[in-house]
Coordinates of C-alpha atoms in Angstrom, one line a residue:
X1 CA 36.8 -38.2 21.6
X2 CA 36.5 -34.6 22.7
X3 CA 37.9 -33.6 19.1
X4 CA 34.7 -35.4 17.8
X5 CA 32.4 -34.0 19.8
X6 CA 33.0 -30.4 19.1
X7 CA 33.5 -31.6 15.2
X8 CA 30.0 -32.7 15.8
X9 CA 28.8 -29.5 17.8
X10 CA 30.3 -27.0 15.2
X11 CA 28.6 -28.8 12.5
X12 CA 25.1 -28.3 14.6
X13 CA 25.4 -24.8 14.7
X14 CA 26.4 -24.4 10.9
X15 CA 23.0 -26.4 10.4
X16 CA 21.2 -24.8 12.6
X17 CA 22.6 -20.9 11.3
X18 CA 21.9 -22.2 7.9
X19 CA 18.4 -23.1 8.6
X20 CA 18.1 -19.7 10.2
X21 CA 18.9 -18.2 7.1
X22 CA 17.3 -20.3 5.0
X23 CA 13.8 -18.8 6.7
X24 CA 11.6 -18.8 3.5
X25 CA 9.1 -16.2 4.7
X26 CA 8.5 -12.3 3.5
X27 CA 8.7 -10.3 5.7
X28 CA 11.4 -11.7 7.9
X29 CA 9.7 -13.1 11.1
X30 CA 11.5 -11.0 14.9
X31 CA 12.3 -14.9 15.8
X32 CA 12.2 -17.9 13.9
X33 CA 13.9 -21.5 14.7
X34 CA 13.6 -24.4 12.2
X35 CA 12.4 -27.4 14.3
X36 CA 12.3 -31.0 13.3
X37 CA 9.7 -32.7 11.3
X38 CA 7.5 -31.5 8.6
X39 CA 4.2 -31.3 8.3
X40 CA 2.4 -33.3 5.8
X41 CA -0.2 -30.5 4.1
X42 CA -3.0 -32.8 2.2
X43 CA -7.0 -33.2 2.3
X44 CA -6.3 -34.6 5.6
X45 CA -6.0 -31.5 6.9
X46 CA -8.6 -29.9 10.0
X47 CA -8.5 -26.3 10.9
X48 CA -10.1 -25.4 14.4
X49 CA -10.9 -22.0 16.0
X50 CA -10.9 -22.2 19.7
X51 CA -12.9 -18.8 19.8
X52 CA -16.0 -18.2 17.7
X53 CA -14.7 -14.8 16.8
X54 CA -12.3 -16.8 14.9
X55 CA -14.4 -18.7 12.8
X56 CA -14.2 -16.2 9.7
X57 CA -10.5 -16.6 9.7
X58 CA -10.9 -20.6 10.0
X59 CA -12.7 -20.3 6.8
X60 CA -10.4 -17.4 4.9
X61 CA -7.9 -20.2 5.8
X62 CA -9.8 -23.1 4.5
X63 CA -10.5 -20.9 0.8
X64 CA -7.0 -20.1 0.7
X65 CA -5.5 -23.7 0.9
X66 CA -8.0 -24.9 -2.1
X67 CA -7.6 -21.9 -4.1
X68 CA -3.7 -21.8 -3.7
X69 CA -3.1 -25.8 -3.1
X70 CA -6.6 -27.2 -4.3
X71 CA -7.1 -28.5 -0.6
X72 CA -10.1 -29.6 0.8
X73 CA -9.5 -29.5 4.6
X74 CA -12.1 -32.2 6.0
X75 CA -9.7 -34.2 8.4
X76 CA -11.6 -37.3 8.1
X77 CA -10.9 -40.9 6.9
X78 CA -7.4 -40.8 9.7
X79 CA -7.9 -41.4 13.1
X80 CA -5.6 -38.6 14.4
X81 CA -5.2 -36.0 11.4
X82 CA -2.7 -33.1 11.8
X83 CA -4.4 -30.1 13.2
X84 CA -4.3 -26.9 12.4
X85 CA -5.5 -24.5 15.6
X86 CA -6.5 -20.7 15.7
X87 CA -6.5 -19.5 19.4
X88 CA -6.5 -16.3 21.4
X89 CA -3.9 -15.7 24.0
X90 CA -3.6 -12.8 26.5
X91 CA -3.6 -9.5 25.4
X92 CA -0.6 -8.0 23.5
X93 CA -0.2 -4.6 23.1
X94 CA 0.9 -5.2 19.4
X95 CA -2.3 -5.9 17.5
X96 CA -0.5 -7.9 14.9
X97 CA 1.8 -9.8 16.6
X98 CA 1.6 -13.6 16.6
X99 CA 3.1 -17.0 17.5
X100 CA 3.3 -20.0 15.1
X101 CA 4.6 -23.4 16.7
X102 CA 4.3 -26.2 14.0
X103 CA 5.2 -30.3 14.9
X104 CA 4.2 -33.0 12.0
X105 CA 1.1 -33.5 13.5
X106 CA 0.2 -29.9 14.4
X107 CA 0.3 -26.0 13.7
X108 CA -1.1 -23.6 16.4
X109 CA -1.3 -20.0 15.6
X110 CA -2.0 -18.0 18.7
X111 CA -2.7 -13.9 19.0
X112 CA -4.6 -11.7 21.2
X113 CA -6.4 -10.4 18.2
X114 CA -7.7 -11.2 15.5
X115 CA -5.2 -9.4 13.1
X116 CA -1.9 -11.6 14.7
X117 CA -3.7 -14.4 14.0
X118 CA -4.3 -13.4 10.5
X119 CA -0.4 -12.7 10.4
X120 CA 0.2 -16.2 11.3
X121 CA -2.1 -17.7 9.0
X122 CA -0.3 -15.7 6.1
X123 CA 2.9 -17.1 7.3
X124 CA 1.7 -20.6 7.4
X125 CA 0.8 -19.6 3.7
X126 CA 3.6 -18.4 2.6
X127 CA 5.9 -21.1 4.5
X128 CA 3.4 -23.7 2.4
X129 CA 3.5 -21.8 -0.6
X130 CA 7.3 -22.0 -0.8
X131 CA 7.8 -25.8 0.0
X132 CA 7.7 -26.9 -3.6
X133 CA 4.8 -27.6 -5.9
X134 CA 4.5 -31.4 -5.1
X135 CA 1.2 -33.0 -4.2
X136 CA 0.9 -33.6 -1.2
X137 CA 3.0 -30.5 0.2
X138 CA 5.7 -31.8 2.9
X139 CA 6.0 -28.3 4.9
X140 CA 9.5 -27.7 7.1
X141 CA 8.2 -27.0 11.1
X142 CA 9.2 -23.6 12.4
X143 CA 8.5 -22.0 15.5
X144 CA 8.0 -18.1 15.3
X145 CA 7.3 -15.4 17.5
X146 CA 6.5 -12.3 15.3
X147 CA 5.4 -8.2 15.5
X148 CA 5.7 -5.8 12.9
X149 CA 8.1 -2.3 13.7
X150 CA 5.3 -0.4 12.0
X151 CA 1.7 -0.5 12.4
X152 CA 0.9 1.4 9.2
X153 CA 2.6 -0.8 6.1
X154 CA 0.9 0.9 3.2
X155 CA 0.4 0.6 -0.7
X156 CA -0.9 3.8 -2.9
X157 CA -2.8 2.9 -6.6
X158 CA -3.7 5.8 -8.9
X159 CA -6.4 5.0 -10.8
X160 CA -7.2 8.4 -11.7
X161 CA -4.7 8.3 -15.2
X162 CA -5.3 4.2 -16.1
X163 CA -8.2 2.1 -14.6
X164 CA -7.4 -1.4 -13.4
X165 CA -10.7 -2.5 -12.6
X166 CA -11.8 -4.9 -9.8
X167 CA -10.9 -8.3 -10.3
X168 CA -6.7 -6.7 -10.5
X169 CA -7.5 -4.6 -7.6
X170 CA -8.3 -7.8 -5.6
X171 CA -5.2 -9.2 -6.5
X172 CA -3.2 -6.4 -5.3
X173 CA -4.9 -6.9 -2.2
X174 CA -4.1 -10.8 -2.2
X175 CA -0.6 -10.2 -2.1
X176 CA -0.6 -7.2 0.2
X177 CA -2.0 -9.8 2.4
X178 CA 0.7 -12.4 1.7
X179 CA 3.2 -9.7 2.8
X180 CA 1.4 -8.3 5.6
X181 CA 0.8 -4.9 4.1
X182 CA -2.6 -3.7 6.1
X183 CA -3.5 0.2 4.3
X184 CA -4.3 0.5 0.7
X185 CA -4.4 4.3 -0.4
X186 CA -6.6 4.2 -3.4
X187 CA -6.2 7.7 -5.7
X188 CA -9.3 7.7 -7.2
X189 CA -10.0 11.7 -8.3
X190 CA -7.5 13.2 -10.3
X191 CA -7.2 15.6 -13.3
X192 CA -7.6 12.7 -16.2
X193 CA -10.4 10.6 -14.6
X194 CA -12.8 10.7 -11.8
X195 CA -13.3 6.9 -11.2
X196 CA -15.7 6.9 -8.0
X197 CA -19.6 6.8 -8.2
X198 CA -20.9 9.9 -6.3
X199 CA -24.8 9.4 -6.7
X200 CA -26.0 13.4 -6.3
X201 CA -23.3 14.2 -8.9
X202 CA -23.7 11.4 -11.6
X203 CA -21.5 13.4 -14.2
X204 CA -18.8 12.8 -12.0
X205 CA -18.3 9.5 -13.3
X206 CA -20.0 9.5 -16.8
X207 CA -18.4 12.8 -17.6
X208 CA -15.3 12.8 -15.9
X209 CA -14.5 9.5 -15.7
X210 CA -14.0 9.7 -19.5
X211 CA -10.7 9.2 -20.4
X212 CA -6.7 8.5 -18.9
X213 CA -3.4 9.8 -18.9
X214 CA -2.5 8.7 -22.3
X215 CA -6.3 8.7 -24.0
X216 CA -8.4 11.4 -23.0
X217 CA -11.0 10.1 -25.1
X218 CA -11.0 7.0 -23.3
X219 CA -14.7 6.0 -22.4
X220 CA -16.1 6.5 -19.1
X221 CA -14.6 3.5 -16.6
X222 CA -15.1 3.6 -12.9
X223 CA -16.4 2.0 -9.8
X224 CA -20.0 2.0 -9.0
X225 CA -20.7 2.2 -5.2
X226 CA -21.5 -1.8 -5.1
X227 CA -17.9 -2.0 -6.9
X228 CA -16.1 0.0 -3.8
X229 CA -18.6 -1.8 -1.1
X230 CA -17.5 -5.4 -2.0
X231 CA -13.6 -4.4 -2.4
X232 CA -13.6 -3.0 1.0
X233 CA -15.4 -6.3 2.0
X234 CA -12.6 -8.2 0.3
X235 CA -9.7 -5.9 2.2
X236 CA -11.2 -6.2 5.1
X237 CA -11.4 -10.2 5.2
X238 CA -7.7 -9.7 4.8
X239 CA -7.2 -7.0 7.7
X240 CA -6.8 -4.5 5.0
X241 CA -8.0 -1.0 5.7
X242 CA -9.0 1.0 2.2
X243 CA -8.4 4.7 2.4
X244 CA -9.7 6.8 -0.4
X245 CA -8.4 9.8 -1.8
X246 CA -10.5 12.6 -3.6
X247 CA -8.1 15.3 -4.4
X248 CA -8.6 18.9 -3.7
X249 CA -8.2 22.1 -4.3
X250 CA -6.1 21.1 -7.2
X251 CA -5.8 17.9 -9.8
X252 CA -9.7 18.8 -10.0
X253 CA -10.3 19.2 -13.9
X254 CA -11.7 15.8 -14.2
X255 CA -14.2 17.1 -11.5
X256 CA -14.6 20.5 -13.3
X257 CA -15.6 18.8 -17.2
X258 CA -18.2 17.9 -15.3
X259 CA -19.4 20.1 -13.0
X260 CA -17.4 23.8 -14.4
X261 CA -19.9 25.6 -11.9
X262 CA -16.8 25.2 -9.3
X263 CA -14.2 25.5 -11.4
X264 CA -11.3 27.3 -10.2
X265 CA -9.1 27.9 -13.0
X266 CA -5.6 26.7 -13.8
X267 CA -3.1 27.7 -16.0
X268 CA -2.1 27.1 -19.9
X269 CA -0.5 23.5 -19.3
X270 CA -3.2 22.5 -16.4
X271 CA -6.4 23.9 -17.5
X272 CA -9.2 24.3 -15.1
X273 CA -7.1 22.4 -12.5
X274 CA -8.4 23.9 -9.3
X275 CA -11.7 23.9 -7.6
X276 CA -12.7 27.3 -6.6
X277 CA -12.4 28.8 -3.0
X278 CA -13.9 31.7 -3.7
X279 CA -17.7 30.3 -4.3
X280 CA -19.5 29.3 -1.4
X281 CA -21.3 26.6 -3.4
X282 CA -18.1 24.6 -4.0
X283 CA -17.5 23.4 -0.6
X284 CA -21.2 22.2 0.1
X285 CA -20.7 20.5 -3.0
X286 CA -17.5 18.8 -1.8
X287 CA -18.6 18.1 1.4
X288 CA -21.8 16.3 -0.7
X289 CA -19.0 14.4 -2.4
X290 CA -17.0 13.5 1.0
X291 CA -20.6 12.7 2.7
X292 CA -21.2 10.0 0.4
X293 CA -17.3 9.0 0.2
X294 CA -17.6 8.3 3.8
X295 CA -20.3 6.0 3.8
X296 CA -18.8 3.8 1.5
X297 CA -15.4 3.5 3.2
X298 CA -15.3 2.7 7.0
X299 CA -11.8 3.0 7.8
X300 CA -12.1 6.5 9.6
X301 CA -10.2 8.6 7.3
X302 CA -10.0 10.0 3.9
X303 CA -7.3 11.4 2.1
X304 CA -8.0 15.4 0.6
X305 CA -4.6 15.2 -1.6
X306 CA -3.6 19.0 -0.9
X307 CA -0.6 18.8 -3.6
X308 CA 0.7 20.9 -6.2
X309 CA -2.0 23.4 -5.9
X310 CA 0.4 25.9 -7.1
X311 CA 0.4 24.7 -10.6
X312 CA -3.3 25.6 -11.1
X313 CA -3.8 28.3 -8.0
X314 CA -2.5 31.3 -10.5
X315 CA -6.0 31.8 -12.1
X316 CA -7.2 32.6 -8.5
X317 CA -6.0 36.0 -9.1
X318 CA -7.9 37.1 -11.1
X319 CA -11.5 35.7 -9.6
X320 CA -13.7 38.1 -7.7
X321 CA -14.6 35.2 -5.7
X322 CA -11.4 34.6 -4.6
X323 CA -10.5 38.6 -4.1
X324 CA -13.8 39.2 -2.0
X325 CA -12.5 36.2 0.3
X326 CA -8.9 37.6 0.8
X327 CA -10.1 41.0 1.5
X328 CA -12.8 39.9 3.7
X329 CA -10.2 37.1 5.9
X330 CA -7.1 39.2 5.4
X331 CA -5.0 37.4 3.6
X332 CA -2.5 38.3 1.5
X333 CA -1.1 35.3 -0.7
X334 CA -2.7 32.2 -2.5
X335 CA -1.1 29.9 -0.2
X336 CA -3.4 31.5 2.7
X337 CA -6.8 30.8 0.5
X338 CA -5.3 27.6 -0.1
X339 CA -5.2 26.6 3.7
X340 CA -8.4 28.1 4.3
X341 CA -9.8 25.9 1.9
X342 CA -8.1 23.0 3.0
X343 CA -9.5 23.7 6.9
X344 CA -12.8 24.0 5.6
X345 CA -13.2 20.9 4.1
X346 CA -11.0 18.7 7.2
X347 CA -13.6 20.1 9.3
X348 CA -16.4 18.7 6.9
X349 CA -14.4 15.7 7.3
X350 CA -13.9 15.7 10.8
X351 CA -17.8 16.0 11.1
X352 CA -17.6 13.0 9.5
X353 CA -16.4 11.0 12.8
X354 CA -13.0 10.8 10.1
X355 CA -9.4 11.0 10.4
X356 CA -8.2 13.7 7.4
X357 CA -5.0 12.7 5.4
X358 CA -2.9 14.9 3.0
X359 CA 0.3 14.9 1.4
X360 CA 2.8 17.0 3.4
X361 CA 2.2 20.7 1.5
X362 CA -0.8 20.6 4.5
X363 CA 2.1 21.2 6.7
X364 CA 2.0 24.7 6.9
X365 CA -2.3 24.9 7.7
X366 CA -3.2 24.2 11.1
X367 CA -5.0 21.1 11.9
X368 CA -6.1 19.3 15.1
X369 CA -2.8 16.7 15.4
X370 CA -4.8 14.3 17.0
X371 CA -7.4 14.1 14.2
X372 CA -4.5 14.3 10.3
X373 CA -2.4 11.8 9.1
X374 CA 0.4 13.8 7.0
X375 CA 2.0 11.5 3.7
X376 CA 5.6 13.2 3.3
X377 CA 6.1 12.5 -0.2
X378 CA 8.9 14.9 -1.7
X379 CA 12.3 13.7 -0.6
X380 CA 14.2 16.9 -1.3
X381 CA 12.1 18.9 1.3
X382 CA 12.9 17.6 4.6
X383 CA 11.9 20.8 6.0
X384 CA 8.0 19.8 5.2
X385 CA 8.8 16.7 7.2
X386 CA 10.1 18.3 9.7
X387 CA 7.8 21.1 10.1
X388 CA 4.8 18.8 10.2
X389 CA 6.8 16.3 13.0
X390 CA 7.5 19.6 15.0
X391 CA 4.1 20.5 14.9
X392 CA 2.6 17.1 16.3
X393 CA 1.3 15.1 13.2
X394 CA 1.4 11.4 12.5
X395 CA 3.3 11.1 9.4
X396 CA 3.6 8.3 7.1
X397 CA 6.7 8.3 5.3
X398 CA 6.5 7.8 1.3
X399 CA 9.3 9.4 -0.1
X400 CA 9.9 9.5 -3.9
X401 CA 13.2 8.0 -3.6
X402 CA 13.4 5.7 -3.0
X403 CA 8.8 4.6 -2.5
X404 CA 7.8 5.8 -5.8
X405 CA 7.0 2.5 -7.9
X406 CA 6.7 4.7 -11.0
X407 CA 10.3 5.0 -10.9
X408 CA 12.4 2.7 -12.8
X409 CA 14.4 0.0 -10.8
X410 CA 17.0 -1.1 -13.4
X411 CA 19.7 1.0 -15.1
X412 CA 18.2 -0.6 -18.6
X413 CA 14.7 0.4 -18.0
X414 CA 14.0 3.2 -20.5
X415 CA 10.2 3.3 -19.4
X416 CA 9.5 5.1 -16.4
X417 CA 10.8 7.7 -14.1
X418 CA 14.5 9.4 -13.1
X419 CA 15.1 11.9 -10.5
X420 CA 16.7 14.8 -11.8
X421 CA 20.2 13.5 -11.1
X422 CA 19.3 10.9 -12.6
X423 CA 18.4 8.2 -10.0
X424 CA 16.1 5.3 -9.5
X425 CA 14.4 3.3 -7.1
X426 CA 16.2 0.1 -7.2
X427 CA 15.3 -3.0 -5.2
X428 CA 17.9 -2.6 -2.7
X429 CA 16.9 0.8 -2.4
X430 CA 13.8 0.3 -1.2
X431 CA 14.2 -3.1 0.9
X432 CA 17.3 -0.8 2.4
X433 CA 14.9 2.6 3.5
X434 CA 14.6 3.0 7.0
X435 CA 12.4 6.2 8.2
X436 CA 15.2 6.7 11.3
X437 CA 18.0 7.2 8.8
X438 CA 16.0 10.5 7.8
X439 CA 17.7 13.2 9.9
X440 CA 14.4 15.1 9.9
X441 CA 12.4 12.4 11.3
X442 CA 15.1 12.4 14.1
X443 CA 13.8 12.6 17.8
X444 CA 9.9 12.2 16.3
X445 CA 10.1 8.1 16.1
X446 CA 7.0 8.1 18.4
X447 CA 5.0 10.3 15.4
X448 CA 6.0 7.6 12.5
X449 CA 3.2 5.4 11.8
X450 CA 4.8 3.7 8.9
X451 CA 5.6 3.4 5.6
X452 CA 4.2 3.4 2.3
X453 CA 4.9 3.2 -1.6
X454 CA 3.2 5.1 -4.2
X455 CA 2.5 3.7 -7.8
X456 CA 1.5 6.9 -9.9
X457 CA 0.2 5.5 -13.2
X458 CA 1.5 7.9 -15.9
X459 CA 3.6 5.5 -17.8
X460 CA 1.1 2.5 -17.1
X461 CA -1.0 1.5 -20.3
X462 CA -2.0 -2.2 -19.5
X463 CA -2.0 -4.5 -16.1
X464 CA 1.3 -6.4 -17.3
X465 CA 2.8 -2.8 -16.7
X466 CA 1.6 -2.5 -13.3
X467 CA 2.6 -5.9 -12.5
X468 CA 6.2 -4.9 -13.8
X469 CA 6.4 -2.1 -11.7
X470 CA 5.1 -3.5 -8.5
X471 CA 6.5 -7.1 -8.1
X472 CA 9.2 -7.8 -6.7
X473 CA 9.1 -4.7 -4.8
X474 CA 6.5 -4.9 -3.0
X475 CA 8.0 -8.1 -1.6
X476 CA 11.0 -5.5 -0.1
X477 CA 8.4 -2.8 0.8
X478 CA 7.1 -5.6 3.2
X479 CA 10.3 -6.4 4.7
X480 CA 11.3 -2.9 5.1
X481 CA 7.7 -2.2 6.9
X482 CA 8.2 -5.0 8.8
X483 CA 11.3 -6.2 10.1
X484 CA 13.5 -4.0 12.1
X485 CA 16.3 -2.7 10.2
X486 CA 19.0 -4.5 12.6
X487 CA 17.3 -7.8 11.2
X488 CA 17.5 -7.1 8.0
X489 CA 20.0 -8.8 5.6
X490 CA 19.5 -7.6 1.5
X491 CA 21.8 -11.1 0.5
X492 CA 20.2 -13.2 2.5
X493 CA 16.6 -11.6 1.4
X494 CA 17.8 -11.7 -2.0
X495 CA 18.1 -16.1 -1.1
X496 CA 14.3 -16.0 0.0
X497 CA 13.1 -13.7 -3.0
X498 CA 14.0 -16.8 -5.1
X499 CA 10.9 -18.6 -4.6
X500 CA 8.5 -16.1 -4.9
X501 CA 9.1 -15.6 -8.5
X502 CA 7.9 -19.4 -9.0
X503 CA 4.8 -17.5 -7.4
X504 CA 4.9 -14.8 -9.2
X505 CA 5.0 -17.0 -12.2
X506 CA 2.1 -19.6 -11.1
X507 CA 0.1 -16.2 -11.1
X508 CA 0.3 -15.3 -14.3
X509 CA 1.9 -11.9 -13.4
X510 CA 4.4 -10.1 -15.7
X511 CA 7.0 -9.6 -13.2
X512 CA 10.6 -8.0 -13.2
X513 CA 12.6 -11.2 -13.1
X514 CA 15.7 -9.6 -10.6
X515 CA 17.6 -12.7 -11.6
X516 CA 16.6 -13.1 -14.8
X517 CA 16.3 -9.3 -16.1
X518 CA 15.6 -10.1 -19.9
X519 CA 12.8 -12.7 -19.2
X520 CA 9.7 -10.1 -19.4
X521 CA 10.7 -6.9 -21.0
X522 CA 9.2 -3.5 -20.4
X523 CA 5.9 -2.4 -21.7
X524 CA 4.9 1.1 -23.6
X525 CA 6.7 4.0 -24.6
X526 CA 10.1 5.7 -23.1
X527 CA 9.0 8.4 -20.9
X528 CA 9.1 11.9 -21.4
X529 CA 9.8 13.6 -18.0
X530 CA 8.1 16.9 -19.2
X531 CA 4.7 14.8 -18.4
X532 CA 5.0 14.5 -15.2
X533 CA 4.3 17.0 -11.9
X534 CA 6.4 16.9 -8.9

């Protein structure tokens, strides 16, 4: 008899550690226990907010189970239909964390704000979304208590060298949602096209918006300010904050065709690619520009680039402008009047009640901490990581390798980027990167906000190449964001990536099929690696 009984109890736990790893959701929940039952998901439906500040999500959840299920939740024509409840609980120091107890009859999602409870209404989704494709959907019960490691789980578009347009931009915010990524870094100024609607410079747009990467004759494509004001609408509804970047002093010559009065120069290979420091007239006309930038995005900070200045800066030298401002300040190098610049205009931006970002060359100027958010981008230079850590800034950690998206991610990808040693960012590689295996970042946990990954658009010519760059990373960008790294499993992830291609598929994207590599091939030409700045 005993014999049986513990036959019978070691066969509980193997179901029960099976069901734990059989957790469908992405990102990996903190806790998660499969319960009994499943919950019958049909018209029957009724969603209720037990706050009135949760209304607006009661009805984001209602859209999203008709336009992902075609459900109508009305609840009526059954005495007792299953519920599904959106309440506030205490306060929780984590503004994301949630709780999601499900019974056949019921699901309660419960947070002390309303982003956690957004977080558990995207889990719900996704726990839906993978149950099958049967009408109506029969939905396993779980019971999860959830918080993210990082606050800051970020995504970067260029836009600058190939325009997307709108209605792809708002699915790249759909998903981001569906994997609880909250910051969208939008590149929107750069050397081929200037794609954002500045009404006191109009040529900014119908002059340098003309053209890409590949097509410089291109015509003109870019937002207008009702474009940007109803995507940030959109990300916002999904607890997504939209943080714009207009690139200075370099990547400016899209800027300068159309406005050469504040053209700084560049070099043979990046013609007019700086704006210029030394002409008092450029920085009210930038802070014009970041004036009106600010308006139209109310997140609290903007991004000035402050990259690879040094390809363009040479031209400098030979400016009286420029000379008259050295001799006058003292300075005795370009990289000086480049941080001069670059304090001038955070302070316009700081007058702007905003938060400055940069990429992490704006290490070595000297910035309130409390007030810049520094991007360390380039892997090989820990020291600009470390420099910026030891001097007090935020950092959000995008490194090439392995958060570059532009990057190829299979060994017979031709299209796309190398490092110089010839490596790649796989999807192990990224679902594996953990900020506090970077020996730089060590003892400055507290200064991490996040992470982020970058898709630079210089070997994208059409959407299906942006989807095939993007998905199914994204999906481990989440996790690694997410879930802490002693949680984190790449076989077992690998198990729960599975049914998201069916997604992927039902959406029409053009996905990298990890399982099925020859089922959508790349898209455009092999890369030269010539074209590219880093």
């Amino acid at each position: 008899m005993k014999t049986i009984f513990l036959s019978m109890l070691i066969f509980a736990c193997c179901l029960q550690l099976s069901a734990q790893q059989a957790c469908p959701v992405i990102p990996l929940p903190a806790q998660y226990t499969r319960v009994q039952g499943e919950l019958v998901l049909n018209d029957n439906i009724r969603i209720e907010a037990k706050d009135p500040s949760l209304q607006p999500l009661a009805t984001y959840l209602r859209k999203e189970l008709q336009r992902r299920f075609d459900i109508v939740s009305s609840g009526k024509g059954i005495a007792k239909p299953p519920v599904i409840t959106l309440q506030r609980v205490k306060k929780n120091d984590n503004v994301d964390a949630y709780t999601l107890k499900m019974t056949p009859a019921s699901v309660v999602i419960a947070a002390s704000g309303n982003e956690g409870v957004f977080n558990g209404i995207t889990t719900f989704l996704q726990l839906a979304a993978t149950s099958g494709t049967a009408t109506p959907r029969h939905v396993g019960c779980w019971n999860i208590s959830d918080a993210p490691r990082y606050a800051w789980r970020g995504f970067m578009l260029d836009e600058s060298r190939f325009f997307f347009g709108k209605e792809k931009v708002k699915s790249i915010l759909d998903w981001m949602a569906f994997y609880k990524l909250n910051r969208f870094h939008w590149h929107l100024t750069d050397a081929p096209g200037w794609r954002l609607e500045i009404k006191k410079y109009p040529l900014l747009t119908t002059v340098g918006g003309i053209g890409n990467h590949t097509d410089p004759k291109a015509p003109a494509t870019f937002y207008t300010q009702e474009d940007i004001r109803e995507i940030v609408a959109y990300a916002q509804e999904r607890f997504i904050q939209v943080i714009p970047e207009i690139d200075m002093p370099g990547h400016a010559s899209a800027a300068n065709r159309a406005y050469p009065a504040f053209d700084g120069g560049g070099t043979e290979k990046y013609p007019s690619f700086t704006f210029n420091p030394g002409k008092e007239g450029t920085y009210q006309y930038l802070a014009d520009i970041l004036k009106e930038t600010a308006t139209l995005f109310p997140a609290g900070m903007i991004h000035l680039g402050g990259d690879e200045v040094s390809f363009g800066n040479k031209a400098w030298d030979a400016d009286s402008g420029v000379a008259h401002l050295m001799k006058t300040k003292g300075f005795n190098n370009r990289k000086q009047v480049e941080d001069y610049f670059f304090q001038r205009m955070a302070d316009t931006v700081f007058d702007l009640h905003n938060k400055v970002m940069a990429w992490d060359e704006v290490a070595t100027a000297t910035l309130p901490v409390n007030k810049t958010i520094v991007c360390w981008w380039r892997h090989d230079k820990p020291e600009n990581l470390r420099l910026a850590l030891e001097k007090g800034y935020a950092v959000v950690m995008c490194p090439r390798l392995p958060l570059y998206f532009d990057f190829i991610q299979d060994s017979a990808h031709k299209i796309g980027r190398r490092w110089k040693v010839g490596e790649y960012n796989t999807l192990k590689s990224v679902y594996d990167f953990s900020a506090g295996n970077v020996p730089a970042a060590s003892g400055h946990e507290q200064q991490i906000l996040g992470i982020q990954a970058c898709l630079w658009s210089e070997t994208i010519s059409n959407p299906k190449r942006l989807d095939f760059l993007l998905f199914p990373r994204i999906s481990a960008l989440a996790e690694a964001a997410w879930t802490q790294p002693a949680s984190r499993n790449f076989e077992q992830y690998i198990e729960r990536l599975k049914p998201q291609m069916k997604l992927y598929e039902q959406d029409k994207l053009y996905f990298y099929d990890y399982f099925q590599p020859s089922r959508h091939v790349e898209t455009g030409k092999p890369t030269d690696q010539k074209n590219f700045i880093d």
